[in-house]
Amino acid sequence: MNNLSGNPAENFADQSNKSNLLWQYVQSMNPETVAQLSKPDPEVAQIMEQNLRGMLGNLPPEHFSIAITTSKENLGQLLASAMMSGYFLNQAKQRMELDKSLHSLHEGTDK
């Protein structure tokens, strides 16, 4: 890799901006839309928090002083896992709400 000169974040951003259409799309959104999409559903956030607590340990912080040490790579993997779990849970919740709506419509047409 001979393009490692300069700031690594800039190198990553340069590569991502050229080839990642999703990143370009997100950048084209207005700030209000991004803010709205960034707010997690409270139920999904609670499930994700429980999942992370389960992975990291579930000792109550008011009774224990907890410090977790890990590598940058492992922290990145944990973050990626949490993001994928959140995405999955959000999609599952949307699917559940759609199923409920379709079920109630179906019941309404049977009458």
XYZ file of C-alpha atoms in Angstrom:
111
model
C 0.000 0.000 0.000
C 1.798 3.049 -1.176
C -1.028 5.532 -0.537
C -0.578 5.567 3.237
C 0.953 9.024 3.344
C -1.092 11.649 5.142
C -4.111 11.131 7.331
C -5.521 7.569 7.170
C -9.060 8.915 7.640
C -8.627 11.098 4.563
C -7.381 8.118 2.540
C -10.401 6.089 3.648
C -12.781 8.950 2.891
C -11.257 9.419 -0.576
C -11.667 5.712 -1.405
C -15.167 5.537 0.079
C -16.443 8.657 -1.657
C -15.405 7.408 -5.083
C -16.866 3.918 -4.854
C -19.636 3.958 -2.262
C -22.977 5.096 -3.641
C -24.656 4.676 -0.249
C -22.216 7.152 1.320
C -22.882 9.619 -1.477
C -26.625 9.202 -0.944
C -26.322 9.792 2.808
C -24.251 12.913 2.179
C -26.924 14.236 -0.191
C -29.667 13.955 2.468
C -30.787 17.044 4.312
C -29.730 17.234 7.991
C -33.297 16.806 9.287
C -33.673 13.474 7.480
C -30.317 12.250 8.765
C -31.269 13.286 12.314
C -34.593 11.458 12.046
C -32.963 8.295 10.694
C -30.315 8.452 13.429
C -32.844 8.269 16.260
C -33.167 4.666 17.368
C -36.559 3.237 18.175
C -36.743 2.996 22.005
C -37.700 -0.686 21.922
C -34.874 -1.531 19.513
C -32.390 0.500 21.579
C -33.441 -1.373 24.734
C -32.930 -4.765 23.078
C -29.534 -3.677 21.737
C -28.501 -2.441 25.191
C -29.514 -5.772 26.736
C -27.550 -7.609 24.043
C -24.412 -5.520 24.653
C -24.741 -5.911 28.406
C -24.961 -9.648 27.910
C -21.781 -9.663 25.827
C -19.819 -7.332 28.118
C -21.146 -8.439 31.487
C -24.216 -7.422 33.381
C -22.866 -6.131 36.687
C -24.783 -3.110 38.006
C -22.566 -0.009 37.636
C -23.816 1.508 40.901
C -22.188 -1.356 42.869
C -19.129 -2.130 40.746
C -16.394 -0.138 39.086
C -16.119 -1.803 35.701
C -13.320 -1.321 33.181
C -13.219 -3.208 29.904
C -9.986 -3.482 27.944
C -9.910 -4.600 24.343
C -8.107 -4.044 21.092
C -9.144 -1.574 18.427
C -10.052 -4.447 16.108
C -12.250 -6.200 18.681
C -13.998 -2.938 19.541
C -14.618 -2.367 15.843
C -16.087 -5.851 15.508
C -18.323 -5.246 18.528
C -19.521 -1.956 17.054
C -20.187 -3.570 13.682
C -22.088 -6.389 15.380
C -24.180 -3.903 17.374
C -24.939 -1.896 14.243
C -25.998 -4.993 12.313
C -28.123 -6.161 15.234
C -29.766 -2.745 15.426
C -30.441 -2.742 11.703
C -31.880 -6.264 11.869
C -34.057 -5.439 14.867
C -35.315 -2.240 13.260
C -36.219 -4.120 10.080
C -37.902 -6.860 12.121
C -39.958 -4.259 13.996
C -41.013 -2.620 10.731
C -41.961 -6.034 9.356
C -43.964 -6.812 12.499
C -45.844 -3.501 12.186
C -46.508 -4.162 8.493
C -47.768 -7.677 9.281
C -50.086 -6.254 11.949
C -51.406 -3.650 9.506
C -51.985 -6.235 6.786
C -53.631 -8.594 9.265
C -56.009 -5.882 10.477
C -56.829 -4.956 6.845
C -57.448 -8.615 6.043
C -59.765 -8.963 9.040
C -61.611 -5.837 7.943
C -62.304 -7.281 4.468
C -63.574 -10.590 5.916
C -66.458 -8.904 7.693
